[in-house]
Amino acid sequence: RSPTPAPRPVSPVPPHAARAPAPLAPPCVRRSSRPACTSPRCRAGATARISGFKDANVLDDLVEWDYGVYEGRTTAEIREEIPGWSVWDNPIPDGESIDAVAQRAERVLERSAEVDGRVVLFAHAHILRIHTACVPCLPPTNSRVFGPRSGSISNTEPAPSHRDASTVDLSPTPE
């Protein structure tokens, strides 16, 4: 098993953020018989519990990208020092490369493929974007075109013949 990123300090989930996923609960409860996995980070676990998946399996591979020296900084702040900087194109000093994050996303896909039916994932923006690109075997840098909204339900569905064709639906799902 490959090493996972070193844990970073995590702030507790503020009360207003803990309530944010509440609208997901009704559609997720209808899916609660499905296996679910969550990032080890507090916010993803809280979203899983609020959404009816209190027993979701914690997968280290779903943790958000390790941004290294850029952790906690906005793109605009980084671009003040490095014009044109992009998380998709530039190295991440003391953090993970995009290829390392894609390897974790691939392991999540492999694990999900072992389950008969769909798996519900609770994770973070960049790891989910990279996961979405990995479903149809796109290069991880293509993740930049996917943008699942926070607090939304998105579907990534491999075709039956492995992943040679896929449906990627980033719209909220009614059920």
XYZ file of N, CA and C in Angstrom, residues 1 32 37 43 45 68 81 88 126 135 162 168 170:
39
model
N 0.841 -1.168 0.000
C 0.000 0.000 0.000
C 0.889 1.235 0.000
N -29.170 4.965 1.372
C -28.350 4.572 2.510
C -28.077 3.079 2.613
N -18.188 5.487 1.532
C -16.832 5.710 2.005
C -16.658 7.212 2.205
N -14.925 17.239 8.137
C -16.080 17.759 7.407
C -16.726 16.680 6.533
N -16.634 13.419 7.037
C -17.292 12.477 7.945
C -18.592 13.036 8.491
N 0.832 21.016 0.458
C 2.183 21.374 0.891
C 2.282 22.811 1.378
N 2.786 35.809 -5.989
C 4.198 35.412 -5.993
C 4.597 34.705 -7.286
N -3.179 22.689 -11.140
C -3.192 21.634 -12.148
C -1.882 21.531 -12.913
N -10.958 18.784 -4.869
C -9.942 18.367 -5.833
C -9.842 16.857 -5.975
N -12.417 8.227 -13.938
C -13.467 7.274 -14.327
C -13.362 6.928 -15.811
N -15.846 -2.051 -18.395
C -14.804 -1.375 -17.630
C -14.978 0.122 -17.747
N -20.655 10.938 -16.923
C -20.248 11.815 -15.830
C -21.326 12.877 -15.702
N -22.661 15.796 -13.317
C -22.358 16.622 -12.155
C -23.543 17.468 -11.711
